[in-house]
Coordinates of C-alpha atoms in Angstrom, one line a residue:
V1 CA 127.5 157.8 94.1
D2 CA 128.4 154.8 91.9
N3 CA 126.3 151.8 93.3
T4 CA 127.0 149.4 90.5
L5 CA 129.0 147.0 92.7
L6 CA 126.3 147.2 95.4
V7 CA 123.5 146.3 92.9
R8 CA 125.6 143.5 91.5
G9 CA 126.3 142.1 94.9
L10 CA 122.6 142.3 95.9
R11 CA 121.6 140.4 92.7
Q12 CA 124.2 137.7 93.5
A13 CA 123.0 137.4 97.0
Q14 CA 119.4 137.2 95.8
K15 CA 120.4 134.3 93.5
H16 CA 122.1 132.5 96.4
L17 CA 119.0 133.0 98.6
K18 CA 116.7 131.6 96.0
A19 CA 118.9 128.5 95.5
F20 CA 119.1 128.0 99.3
S21 CA 115.3 128.4 99.5
A22 CA 114.8 125.8 96.8
T23 CA 117.2 123.4 98.5
V24 CA 115.4 123.8 101.9
S25 CA 112.0 123.2 100.2
S26 CA 113.3 120.1 98.5
W27 CA 114.6 118.8 101.8
G28 CA 111.2 119.5 103.4
R29 CA 109.3 117.6 100.7
E30 CA 111.7 114.6 101.1
L31 CA 111.3 114.7 104.9
M32 CA 107.5 114.7 104.5
K33 CA 107.8 111.6 102.3
V34 CA 110.0 109.8 104.8
S35 CA 107.7 110.8 107.7
A36 CA 104.7 109.4 105.8
L37 CA 106.5 106.2 105.1
A38 CA 107.6 105.9 108.7
L39 CA 104.0 106.4 109.9
T40 CA 102.4 103.9 107.5
P41 CA 103.5 100.8 109.4
I42 CA 102.2 102.4 112.6
A43 CA 98.9 103.1 111.0
I44 CA 98.6 99.6 109.6
G45 CA 99.6 98.1 112.9
A46 CA 97.0 100.1 114.8
R47 CA 94.3 99.0 112.3
T48 CA 95.5 95.3 112.6
F49 CA 95.3 95.5 116.4
A50 CA 91.8 97.1 116.2
D51 CA 90.6 94.4 113.8
F52 CA 92.0 91.6 116.1
D53 CA 90.3 93.1 119.1
K54 CA 87.0 93.1 117.2
Q55 CA 87.5 89.5 116.1
M56 CA 88.2 88.4 119.6
A57 CA 85.2 90.4 120.9
M58 CA 83.0 88.3 118.6
V59 CA 84.5 85.1 120.0
S60 CA 83.9 86.3 123.6
T61 CA 80.1 86.5 122.9
M62 CA 80.1 82.7 122.8
L63 CA 81.5 82.4 126.3
D64 CA 79.6 82.4 129.6
E65 CA 82.8 83.5 131.4
P66 CA 85.0 85.2 128.9
E67 CA 87.5 86.4 131.5
K68 CA 88.5 82.8 132.1
H69 CA 89.5 82.1 128.5
M70 CA 90.0 85.2 126.4
Q71 CA 93.7 85.7 127.3
R72 CA 94.5 82.1 126.3
F73 CA 92.4 82.3 123.2
S74 CA 94.1 85.6 122.0
A75 CA 97.6 84.2 122.6
G76 CA 96.6 80.9 120.9
I77 CA 95.2 82.6 117.8
R78 CA 98.3 84.7 117.4
A79 CA 100.6 81.6 117.8
M80 CA 98.5 79.6 115.3
S81 CA 98.5 82.5 112.8
V82 CA 102.3 82.2 112.7
K83 CA 102.3 78.4 112.8
F84 CA 99.9 77.9 109.9
G85 CA 100.5 81.2 108.0
E86 CA 96.8 82.0 108.3
D87 CA 95.3 85.4 109.1
T88 CA 93.7 85.9 112.5
A89 CA 90.3 86.7 111.0
T90 CA 90.1 83.1 109.6
L91 CA 91.2 81.6 112.8
S92 CA 88.9 83.7 115.0
K93 CA 86.0 82.8 112.7
G94 CA 86.9 79.1 113.1
L95 CA 87.1 79.4 116.9
Y96 CA 83.7 81.2 116.9
D97 CA 82.1 78.4 114.8
I98 CA 83.6 75.8 117.2
L99 CA 82.3 77.5 120.3
S100 CA 78.9 78.1 118.7
S101 CA 78.6 74.4 118.1
S102 CA 78.6 73.7 121.8
I103 CA 82.3 72.5 122.0
A104 CA 83.6 73.3 125.5
P105 CA 86.0 76.2 125.7
E106 CA 88.6 74.0 127.3
H107 CA 88.8 71.9 124.1
A108 CA 88.1 74.6 121.5
M109 CA 91.7 75.4 120.6
Q110 CA 92.5 71.7 120.3
V111 CA 89.7 71.3 117.8
L112 CA 90.8 74.4 115.9
D113 CA 94.3 73.1 115.7
V114 CA 93.1 69.8 114.3
A115 CA 90.8 71.6 111.8
M116 CA 93.7 73.8 110.6
R117 CA 96.0 70.8 110.0
A118 CA 93.2 69.0 108.2
A119 CA 92.5 72.1 106.0
K120 CA 96.2 72.3 105.0
G121 CA 96.5 68.6 104.4
G122 CA 93.2 68.3 102.6
M123 CA 93.7 71.4 100.4
T124 CA 90.6 73.1 101.7
D125 CA 89.8 76.2 103.7
A126 CA 89.7 76.3 107.5
A127 CA 85.9 77.0 107.7
T128 CA 85.1 73.8 105.7
A129 CA 87.4 71.6 107.7
T130 CA 86.1 73.0 110.9
Q131 CA 82.5 72.5 110.0
A132 CA 83.1 68.8 108.9
I133 CA 84.9 67.9 112.2
V134 CA 82.3 69.7 114.4
N135 CA 79.4 68.1 112.5
V136 CA 80.8 64.6 113.1
L137 CA 81.6 65.3 116.8
N138 CA 78.1 66.5 117.4
A139 CA 76.2 63.9 115.3
F140 CA 78.0 60.9 116.9
H141 CA 78.3 62.6 120.4
I142 CA 82.1 62.1 120.3
P143 CA 84.2 64.0 122.9
A144 CA 86.1 67.0 121.5
E145 CA 89.4 65.4 122.7
R146 CA 89.0 62.9 119.8
A147 CA 88.8 65.5 117.1
E148 CA 92.1 64.2 115.6
E149 CA 90.5 60.7 115.2
I150 CA 87.7 62.3 113.3
A151 CA 90.1 64.0 110.9
D152 CA 92.0 60.8 110.4
A153 CA 88.7 58.9 109.6
L154 CA 87.8 61.5 107.0
F155 CA 91.3 61.2 105.4
V156 CA 91.0 57.4 105.3
T157 CA 87.7 57.7 103.4
V158 CA 89.4 60.1 101.0
K159 CA 92.3 57.7 100.5
R160 CA 90.0 54.7 99.8
G161 CA 87.4 56.4 97.8
V162 CA 87.3 58.6 94.7
I163 CA 86.6 61.8 96.6
T164 CA 88.6 64.9 97.7
F165 CA 88.8 66.0 101.3
E166 CA 87.0 69.2 100.4
E167 CA 84.1 67.2 98.8
M168 CA 84.1 65.0 101.9
A169 CA 84.0 68.0 104.3
Q170 CA 81.3 69.8 102.4
T171 CA 78.9 66.8 102.1
V172 CA 79.5 64.6 105.1
G173 CA 77.3 66.7 107.4
A174 CA 74.3 65.8 105.3
V175 CA 74.5 62.1 106.3
T176 CA 76.1 62.1 109.8
A177 CA 72.9 62.9 111.8
T178 CA 70.9 60.3 110.0
A179 CA 73.7 57.7 110.3
A180 CA 74.1 58.3 114.0
T181 CA 70.3 58.0 114.6
A182 CA 70.3 54.8 112.7
G183 CA 73.1 53.4 114.7
V184 CA 75.6 53.4 111.8
S185 CA 79.2 54.1 113.0
L186 CA 81.5 56.7 111.5
D187 CA 83.7 54.0 110.1
E188 CA 80.8 52.3 108.4
V189 CA 79.7 55.7 106.9
G190 CA 83.3 56.3 105.6
A191 CA 83.4 52.7 104.1
A192 CA 80.1 53.2 102.4
I193 CA 81.1 56.6 100.9
A194 CA 84.5 55.2 99.8
T195 CA 82.8 52.2 98.1
M196 CA 80.1 54.3 96.4
T197 CA 82.4 56.9 95.1
R198 CA 84.8 54.2 93.8
N199 CA 81.9 52.8 91.9
G200 CA 81.1 56.1 90.1
L201 CA 78.7 57.9 92.4
K202 CA 79.5 61.6 93.1
A203 CA 80.3 62.8 96.6
E204 CA 76.9 64.5 97.2

């Protein structure tokens, strides 16, 4: 029996099957890549949510009744992250520092908002601005609702003296407690710092 045509046909079929197999394998590899890319944002999102939960859990340790405030704090931190273009870790740390400085939870977000605006306007980081405002509030026993007045007073000192807001924020805490004990007002402290730096003394 002459099977030449049969063998030739089988060889052609084999070539077609190999080509088809290679195509299917290629599709499979591409689909795997697409699947991996599609899952990456999900993985990143899950990690981000987990990090945020951890950050807020740290904040809750500063509260006597966390159930009263945490929902508002979480929503506020997310909103401020969008507003200021700042990551939630920085904002959560700022809120933690504010609460740990005995600022009432009812006023904590207001103080944080003022600190963030001061940080942006004064070209410094949120932690430094927060620390400066909280130091002044506590040293002079000023209500937290007046945090914006404190930030304004610091900016006035910067404007009148030869000192940056960052230098002011980093060093003012060293003198506020002594000034308050001596009965020297914040305005007088600011005027003294402005005068001395204008006459050549460094901020510290």
